[in-house]
Amino acid sequence: MSATFTLINPATAQPIGEVARASVDEVDAAVARAVVAQRAWAGLPPVARADALRSFARAVESHVEELAQLEVRNSGHPVGSARWEASHVAQVLNFYAGAPERLSGQQIPVAGGLDVTFHEPYGVVGVIVPWNFPMTIASWGFAPALAAGNAVVLKPAELTPLTAIRLGELALEAGLPEGVFQVVTGSGSVVGQRFVSHPDVRKVVFTGSTSVGTDVAAGCARELKPVTLELGGKSANIVFADADLEKAAASAPGAVFDNAGQDCCARSRILVERSAYDRFLELLEPAVTAWRVGDPAQEGTDMGPLISASHRSTVEGFLGGADVAFRGSAPDGDGPLGDGFWLPPTVVLAERGDRLAREEVFGPVVAVLPFDDEADAIQLANDTIYGLAGSIWTENLGRAVRVARGVKSGVLSVNSHSSVRYWTPFGGMKASGLGRELGPDAAEHFTETKNVFFATE
């Protein structure tokens, strides 16, 4: 096996560098360093860990532009989005810097004494990050894990490791002890699998496909190792006739085409009440054609390329025989972007049971389907194995509550496509995941509860 792998700029299809491919022995060495470092890290006063995380956050804040430019080159994210993502990492670190001093247990009166609970860190946590949002998703795992007193060994995706590598360097520059936060690059079959099987990695956090997540869960089960899984999605954007149709249509491209649709939360199904169906499509078309697809390094670009040629082929495979209503534009032909992995935003008129109505595409393709009434909308929204996110558009508060309760998804929004915030819980139902990330209690998810009884008689 090669000791390195080549990184490609997806906007140009040109190589941008080589990154080391770690062996099992190198993973084991990183875990051994983490075991030693974690003991000292967990033994620090909570305020010291909090100060270290705030220092890390300040280091990220001072390197937002550098991190953003790395993401543009390595992942094809529009530069405006990449800046937001880098700033988000700093915000997540600042938020969880408050956790070390708040990991308090309980006092439970019992006959003959007193029960006290403690939140003890697992030890070493393995975090496996996907290629679609390399910085933000990494921070969702490593920030609360570090806050709880764990050491973290992080594996970025093979395709997009550059920002994770730089975050590891910034952690050291900010004063985090050696070995507390390490980034190990390599393949999932080697590095990720070793996280699952290594006895000293006591928890695994995985974000990626449902099929791989199932294997990760099975491996962790054999080790009796806790795991958090954030997996696929086929989220519904439900538009009722009484909604503000102009606002719903204007919001729809951002809900599905952000990051070229390579988003597990993408609202890749638009379900429209039948009486508003034609009008909604009339409003949606100009919103889609106005979506700016092009050079991710240019200010104002809304959407960049897909991550690779093979992934573009996979997405295109969903479009064979599809009833395409309209499409946006994308670079093609000659020029520096001619060889990039481009695909225009595409709107398809689908029918119930179609692949496009039920399976995750993970690209800039949205299926539009009509529904008849509230019950039909809920049934159609739930007609998939996934249950991660979704949106509901209506002016009827009672309907919004009923539909939100009826749709089997972990995070929903009403009259908005925004439903992910670092201070609120995030996670899926059904095949979309296991466990929850983010929110005020996330650091506790990286601890074990220890119960101690003190006899007083």
Coordinates of C-alpha atoms in Angstrom, one line a residue:
M1 CA 0.0 0.0 0.0
S2 CA 1.2 3.5 -0.9
A3 CA 2.5 5.5 2.1
T4 CA 0.8 8.6 0.7
F5 CA -2.3 9.6 -1.3
T6 CA -2.9 12.5 -3.7
L7 CA -5.3 15.3 -3.0
I8 CA -7.3 16.8 -5.8
N9 CA -8.9 20.3 -6.2
P10 CA -12.5 19.4 -7.2
A11 CA -13.0 22.7 -9.0
T12 CA -10.0 22.1 -11.4
A13 CA -9.4 18.3 -11.1
Q14 CA -5.7 19.2 -10.5
P15 CA -3.5 17.6 -7.7
I16 CA -2.8 19.9 -4.8
G17 CA -0.5 17.7 -2.6
E18 CA 0.2 14.5 -1.0
V19 CA -0.8 13.3 2.5
A20 CA 0.5 10.4 4.6
R21 CA -1.4 7.2 4.8
A22 CA -1.1 5.9 8.3
S23 CA -0.5 2.2 9.0
V24 CA -2.0 0.2 11.9
D25 CA 1.2 0.6 13.8
E26 CA 1.1 4.3 13.5
V27 CA -2.5 4.4 14.7
D28 CA -1.5 2.3 17.7
A29 CA 1.3 4.7 18.4
A30 CA -1.1 7.7 18.3
V31 CA -3.5 5.9 20.7
A32 CA -0.7 5.1 23.1
R33 CA 0.3 8.7 23.2
A34 CA -3.3 9.7 23.8
V35 CA -3.6 7.3 26.7
V36 CA -0.7 8.9 28.5
A37 CA -1.8 12.5 27.7
Q38 CA -5.4 11.9 28.7
R39 CA -4.5 11.0 32.3
A40 CA -2.8 14.4 32.8
W41 CA -5.5 16.3 30.8
A42 CA -8.3 14.8 32.9
G43 CA -6.4 15.6 36.0
L44 CA -6.3 19.3 35.3
P45 CA -8.6 21.6 37.2
P46 CA -11.8 22.2 35.1
V47 CA -10.9 25.9 34.7
A48 CA -7.5 24.9 33.2
R49 CA -9.2 22.7 30.5
A50 CA -11.7 25.5 29.9
D51 CA -8.9 28.0 29.4
A52 CA -7.1 25.7 27.0
L53 CA -10.2 25.3 24.9
R54 CA -10.7 29.1 24.8
S55 CA -7.1 29.5 23.7
F56 CA -7.7 26.9 21.0
A57 CA -10.8 28.9 19.9
R58 CA -8.8 32.1 19.7
A59 CA -6.1 30.4 17.6
V60 CA -8.8 29.2 15.1
E61 CA -10.4 32.7 15.1
S62 CA -7.1 34.2 14.1
H63 CA -6.7 31.7 11.2
V64 CA -10.2 31.8 9.8
E65 CA -9.0 33.0 6.4
E66 CA -6.2 30.4 6.1
L67 CA -8.6 27.6 7.0
A68 CA -11.2 28.8 4.6
Q69 CA -8.8 28.9 1.7
L70 CA -7.7 25.4 2.5
E71 CA -11.3 24.3 2.4
V72 CA -11.9 26.0 -0.9
R73 CA -8.9 24.2 -2.5
N74 CA -9.5 20.8 -0.9
S75 CA -13.3 20.6 -0.8
G76 CA -14.6 23.0 -3.3
H77 CA -16.6 24.9 -0.8
P78 CA -17.5 28.5 -1.8
V79 CA -15.2 30.9 0.1
G80 CA -18.1 32.6 2.0
S81 CA -19.3 29.2 3.3
A82 CA -15.8 28.1 4.2
R83 CA -15.2 31.3 6.2
W84 CA -18.5 30.6 8.1
E85 CA -17.4 27.0 8.7
A86 CA -14.0 28.0 10.2
S87 CA -15.7 30.6 12.4
H88 CA -18.1 27.9 13.5
V89 CA -15.3 25.7 14.8
A90 CA -14.2 28.6 17.0
Q91 CA -17.7 29.1 18.2
V92 CA -18.1 25.4 19.1
L93 CA -14.9 25.4 21.0
N94 CA -15.9 28.5 22.9
F95 CA -19.3 27.0 23.7
Y96 CA -17.9 23.7 25.1
A97 CA -15.2 25.6 27.0
G98 CA -18.0 26.2 29.5
A99 CA -18.6 22.5 30.0
P100 CA -15.6 21.4 32.2
E101 CA -16.9 23.5 35.1
R102 CA -20.4 22.3 34.7
L103 CA -19.9 18.5 34.6
S104 CA -21.5 18.1 38.0
G105 CA -23.0 15.0 39.3
Q106 CA -25.9 14.4 41.6
Q107 CA -26.5 13.8 45.3
I108 CA -29.1 11.1 45.9
P109 CA -30.4 10.5 49.4
V110 CA -30.7 6.8 50.2
A111 CA -31.3 4.8 53.4
G112 CA -28.2 4.4 55.5
G113 CA -26.1 6.9 53.6
L114 CA -25.6 9.1 50.5
D115 CA -25.2 8.4 46.8
V116 CA -23.0 10.6 44.7
T117 CA -22.6 10.4 41.0
F118 CA -19.5 11.5 39.0
H119 CA -19.0 12.1 35.2
E120 CA -15.8 10.3 34.4
P121 CA -14.3 10.7 30.9
Y122 CA -14.1 7.6 28.7
G123 CA -10.4 8.1 28.1
V124 CA -9.5 8.1 24.4
V125 CA -12.2 8.9 21.8
G126 CA -11.9 8.2 18.1
V127 CA -13.6 10.7 15.8
I128 CA -14.1 9.7 12.2
V129 CA -15.0 12.6 10.0
P130 CA -16.6 12.7 6.5
W131 CA -15.5 14.7 3.4
N132 CA -18.5 16.9 3.1
F133 CA -18.0 19.3 6.0
P134 CA -14.5 18.5 7.3
M135 CA -14.1 21.3 9.8
T136 CA -17.6 21.7 11.3
I137 CA -18.3 18.0 11.8
A138 CA -14.9 17.4 13.3
S139 CA -15.5 20.1 15.9
W140 CA -18.8 18.6 16.9
G141 CA -16.9 15.6 18.1
F142 CA -13.6 16.8 19.4
A143 CA -14.8 19.9 21.3
P144 CA -17.2 18.2 23.7
A145 CA -14.9 15.2 24.0
L146 CA -12.0 17.3 25.0
A147 CA -14.1 19.4 27.4
A148 CA -15.1 16.2 29.2
G149 CA -11.5 15.3 29.8
N150 CA -10.9 12.8 27.0
A151 CA -8.0 12.7 24.6
V152 CA -9.1 12.7 20.9
V153 CA -7.6 10.9 17.9
L154 CA -9.3 12.2 14.8
K155 CA -9.4 10.6 11.3
P156 CA -10.4 13.0 8.5
A157 CA -11.7 11.7 5.2
E158 CA -9.0 10.7 2.7
L159 CA -10.3 13.3 0.2
T160 CA -10.4 16.3 2.5
P161 CA -7.8 16.2 5.3
L162 CA -6.2 19.6 5.0
T163 CA -8.2 21.6 7.5
A164 CA -8.2 18.9 10.1
I165 CA -4.4 18.7 9.9
R166 CA -4.2 22.4 10.3
L167 CA -6.6 22.3 13.3
G168 CA -4.3 19.8 14.9
E169 CA -1.4 22.1 14.5
L170 CA -3.4 25.1 15.9
A171 CA -4.3 23.1 19.0
L172 CA -0.6 22.6 19.8
E173 CA 0.2 26.2 19.0
A174 CA -2.6 27.2 21.4
G175 CA -1.1 25.2 24.2
L176 CA -3.0 22.0 24.3
P177 CA -0.7 19.3 25.6
E178 CA 1.0 16.9 23.2
G179 CA -1.1 13.8 22.5
V180 CA -4.4 15.3 23.7
F181 CA -5.7 16.1 20.2
Q182 CA -4.1 14.2 17.3
V183 CA -5.0 14.0 13.6
V184 CA -4.2 10.7 11.9
T185 CA -4.7 10.6 8.1
G186 CA -5.4 7.4 6.2
S187 CA -8.0 5.1 4.9
G188 CA -11.1 4.1 6.7
S189 CA -10.4 0.4 6.4
V190 CA -7.1 0.9 8.3
V191 CA -7.4 4.0 10.6
G192 CA -11.1 4.0 11.1
Q193 CA -11.3 0.2 11.6
R194 CA -8.5 0.4 14.2
F195 CA -10.4 3.0 16.1
V196 CA -13.2 0.5 16.3
S197 CA -11.1 -2.5 17.3
H198 CA -8.5 -0.9 19.5
P199 CA -9.2 -1.7 23.2
D200 CA -7.9 1.7 24.4
V201 CA -10.3 3.7 22.2
R202 CA -13.3 3.7 24.5
K203 CA -15.8 5.6 22.3
V204 CA -16.2 6.1 18.6
V205 CA -17.9 9.0 16.8
F206 CA -18.7 8.3 13.2
T207 CA -20.3 10.5 10.6
G208 CA -20.8 9.1 7.1
S209 CA -22.9 6.7 5.1
T210 CA -25.5 4.4 6.7
S211 CA -23.9 1.3 5.2
V212 CA -20.5 2.1 6.7
G213 CA -22.1 3.3 9.9
T214 CA -23.8 -0.1 10.3
D215 CA -20.4 -1.8 10.1
V216 CA -18.9 0.6 12.7
A217 CA -21.9 -0.1 15.0
A218 CA -21.4 -3.8 14.7
G219 CA -17.7 -3.5 15.4
C220 CA -18.3 -1.4 18.4
A221 CA -20.9 -3.8 19.7
R222 CA -18.3 -6.6 19.6
E223 CA -16.1 -4.4 21.8
L224 CA -19.0 -3.3 24.0
K225 CA -17.9 0.2 23.0
P226 CA -20.3 3.2 22.9
V227 CA -20.7 4.9 19.5
T228 CA -22.4 8.0 18.1
L229 CA -23.5 7.7 14.5
E230 CA -24.6 10.5 12.3
L231 CA -25.6 8.9 9.0
G232 CA -27.6 9.5 5.8
G233 CA -30.7 11.6 5.1
K234 CA -33.5 12.1 2.7
S235 CA -35.1 15.1 4.3
A236 CA -38.5 16.5 3.3
N237 CA -39.3 20.1 2.7
I238 CA -43.1 20.2 3.2
V239 CA -45.0 23.2 1.8
F240 CA -48.6 23.7 2.6
A241 CA -50.9 25.8 0.5
D242 CA -51.4 28.4 3.3
A243 CA -47.6 29.0 3.5
D244 CA -45.7 32.1 2.3
L245 CA -45.0 30.4 -1.1
E246 CA -42.6 33.1 -2.2
K247 CA -40.5 32.7 0.9
A248 CA -40.6 28.9 0.8
A249 CA -39.5 28.8 -2.9
A250 CA -36.8 31.4 -2.3
S251 CA -35.5 29.3 0.6
A252 CA -35.6 25.9 -1.2
P253 CA -32.3 26.2 -3.3
G254 CA -30.3 26.9 -0.1
A255 CA -32.0 24.0 1.6
V256 CA -30.9 21.5 -0.9
F257 CA -28.1 22.9 -3.1
D258 CA -25.8 24.2 -0.4
N259 CA -22.5 22.4 -0.6
A260 CA -23.7 21.0 -4.0
G261 CA -26.3 18.9 -2.1
Q262 CA -23.5 17.0 -0.4
D263 CA -25.3 17.4 3.0
C264 CA -27.0 14.7 5.0
C265 CA -29.5 17.4 6.1
A266 CA -30.3 18.5 2.5
R267 CA -34.0 18.9 1.9
S268 CA -33.8 16.8 -1.2
R269 CA -37.6 16.2 -1.4
I270 CA -40.0 19.1 -1.8
L271 CA -43.5 18.0 -0.9
V272 CA -46.1 20.5 -2.0
E273 CA -49.8 20.6 -1.3
R274 CA -51.6 19.8 -4.6
S275 CA -53.5 23.0 -4.8
A276 CA -50.3 25.1 -4.6
Y277 CA -48.1 22.7 -6.6
D278 CA -48.1 24.6 -10.0
R279 CA -47.7 28.0 -8.4
F280 CA -44.8 26.8 -6.3
L281 CA -43.0 25.4 -9.3
E282 CA -43.4 28.7 -11.1
L283 CA -41.7 30.4 -8.1
L284 CA -39.0 27.8 -7.7
E285 CA -37.6 28.0 -11.2
P286 CA -36.2 31.5 -11.1
A287 CA -34.8 30.8 -7.6
V288 CA -33.0 27.8 -9.0
T289 CA -31.7 29.4 -12.2
A290 CA -30.4 32.4 -10.1
W291 CA -28.3 30.0 -8.0
R292 CA -24.7 31.0 -8.7
V293 CA -22.5 27.9 -9.5
G294 CA -18.9 28.5 -10.3
D295 CA -15.4 29.1 -9.0
P296 CA -15.5 28.5 -5.2
A297 CA -12.7 31.0 -4.7
Q298 CA -14.8 33.9 -6.0
E299 CA -16.9 36.0 -3.7
G300 CA -20.6 35.5 -4.2
T301 CA -20.5 31.9 -5.5
D302 CA -23.4 29.9 -4.1
M303 CA -22.3 26.4 -5.1
G304 CA -19.1 24.8 -6.0
P305 CA -18.3 21.4 -7.6
L306 CA -19.0 17.9 -6.4
I307 CA -16.1 16.3 -4.5
S308 CA -14.9 13.8 -7.2
A309 CA -15.5 12.4 -10.6
S310 CA -16.7 9.1 -9.2
H311 CA -19.2 10.8 -6.9
R312 CA -20.5 12.9 -9.8
S313 CA -21.0 9.7 -11.8
T314 CA -23.0 8.3 -8.9
V315 CA -25.2 11.4 -8.7
E316 CA -25.7 11.4 -12.5
G317 CA -26.8 7.8 -12.2
F318 CA -30.0 8.9 -10.4
L319 CA -31.0 11.1 -13.4
G320 CA -31.4 8.4 -16.0
G321 CA -35.0 8.5 -17.2
A322 CA -35.9 11.2 -14.7
D323 CA -38.5 13.9 -15.5
V324 CA -36.3 17.0 -15.3
A325 CA -38.5 20.1 -14.8
F326 CA -35.6 22.6 -15.0
R327 CA -31.9 23.0 -14.2
G328 CA -29.6 25.8 -13.2
S329 CA -26.2 26.3 -14.8
A330 CA -22.6 25.1 -14.1
P331 CA -19.2 25.6 -15.7
D332 CA -18.3 23.4 -18.6
G333 CA -16.0 23.4 -21.6
D334 CA -12.6 25.1 -21.8
G335 CA -10.9 27.1 -19.1
P336 CA -9.4 26.4 -15.7
L337 CA -12.7 25.1 -14.4
G338 CA -13.5 23.0 -17.4
D339 CA -12.3 19.7 -15.9
G340 CA -13.9 20.3 -12.5
F341 CA -16.5 18.0 -11.1
W342 CA -19.5 20.1 -12.0
L343 CA -23.2 19.3 -12.0
P344 CA -26.0 22.0 -12.3
P345 CA -28.8 22.3 -9.7
T346 CA -31.5 20.0 -11.0
V347 CA -35.2 19.9 -10.2
V348 CA -37.0 16.6 -11.0
L349 CA -40.8 15.8 -11.0
A350 CA -41.0 12.5 -9.1
E351 CA -43.6 10.0 -8.3
R352 CA -44.1 8.0 -5.1
G353 CA -41.8 5.0 -4.9
D354 CA -39.2 6.5 -7.3
R355 CA -35.5 6.2 -6.3
L356 CA -35.3 9.9 -6.3
A357 CA -38.2 10.1 -3.8
R358 CA -36.7 7.7 -1.3
E359 CA -33.0 7.2 -1.7
E360 CA -30.2 9.6 -0.7
V361 CA -28.6 11.3 -3.8
F362 CA -26.0 13.4 -2.0
G363 CA -25.9 15.9 -4.9
P364 CA -27.6 18.9 -6.3
V365 CA -30.8 17.1 -7.3
V366 CA -34.2 17.7 -5.7
A367 CA -37.4 15.7 -6.3
V368 CA -40.8 17.6 -6.1
L369 CA -44.0 15.6 -5.3
P370 CA -47.5 16.7 -4.6
F371 CA -49.6 15.6 -1.5
D372 CA -53.3 15.8 -0.8
D373 CA -53.7 16.7 2.9
E374 CA -51.9 16.8 6.2
A375 CA -52.0 13.1 6.8
D376 CA -50.8 12.4 3.3
A377 CA -47.9 14.8 3.8
I378 CA -46.8 13.0 7.0
Q379 CA -47.1 9.6 5.3
L380 CA -45.1 10.8 2.3
A381 CA -42.4 12.4 4.4
N382 CA -41.9 9.2 6.4
D383 CA -41.8 7.0 3.2
T384 CA -38.0 6.5 3.4
I385 CA -35.6 4.6 5.7
Y386 CA -34.0 7.9 6.8
G387 CA -35.1 10.4 9.4
L388 CA -32.6 13.2 10.0
A389 CA -34.0 16.6 9.2
G390 CA -36.8 18.5 7.4
S391 CA -38.8 21.7 7.1
I392 CA -42.5 22.5 7.3
W393 CA -44.0 25.6 5.7
T394 CA -47.4 26.7 7.0
E395 CA -49.1 29.7 8.7
N396 CA -51.1 27.3 10.9
L397 CA -49.4 26.9 14.2
G398 CA -51.5 23.8 15.1
R399 CA -50.7 22.1 11.8
A400 CA -47.0 22.9 12.3
V401 CA -47.0 21.2 15.7
R402 CA -49.0 18.2 14.5
V403 CA -46.8 17.6 11.4
A404 CA -43.6 18.1 13.4
R405 CA -44.7 15.5 15.8
G406 CA -45.8 13.2 13.0
V407 CA -42.6 13.3 10.9
K408 CA -40.0 10.8 12.1
S409 CA -36.9 13.0 11.9
G410 CA -34.5 14.2 14.5
V411 CA -34.3 17.9 13.7
L412 CA -37.0 20.0 12.0
S413 CA -37.7 23.6 11.3
V414 CA -40.9 25.5 10.7
N415 CA -40.9 28.3 8.0
S416 CA -37.1 28.0 7.8
H417 CA -34.6 25.5 6.4
S418 CA -32.2 26.1 9.2
S419 CA -32.3 23.4 12.0
V420 CA -28.7 22.8 13.0
R421 CA -27.2 24.9 15.9
Y422 CA -24.3 23.9 18.1
W423 CA -26.3 24.8 21.3
T424 CA -29.2 22.5 20.5
P425 CA -29.2 18.7 20.1
F426 CA -28.6 17.2 16.7
G427 CA -29.1 13.6 15.4
G428 CA -31.3 11.3 13.4
M429 CA -33.9 8.6 13.7
K430 CA -34.3 5.3 11.8
A431 CA -31.3 4.8 9.4
S432 CA -30.1 8.3 9.9
G433 CA -28.2 7.7 13.1
L434 CA -27.8 6.7 16.7
G435 CA -27.3 9.1 19.7
R436 CA -27.1 12.8 19.7
E437 CA -24.4 15.5 19.2
L438 CA -24.3 19.1 20.1
G439 CA -26.5 20.9 22.6
P440 CA -25.8 21.8 26.3
D441 CA -25.4 18.2 27.4
A442 CA -23.1 17.0 24.7
A443 CA -20.0 16.9 26.9
E444 CA -21.9 14.4 29.2
H445 CA -22.2 12.1 26.3
F446 CA -18.4 11.7 26.4
T447 CA -18.5 10.5 30.0
E448 CA -19.5 7.5 32.0
T449 CA -21.6 7.9 35.1
K450 CA -20.0 6.6 38.2
N451 CA -22.2 5.9 41.3
V452 CA -20.6 6.0 44.7
F453 CA -22.4 5.1 48.0
F454 CA -21.2 6.6 51.3
A455 CA -22.5 4.7 54.3
T456 CA -23.4 6.9 57.2
E457 CA -24.4 4.2 59.6

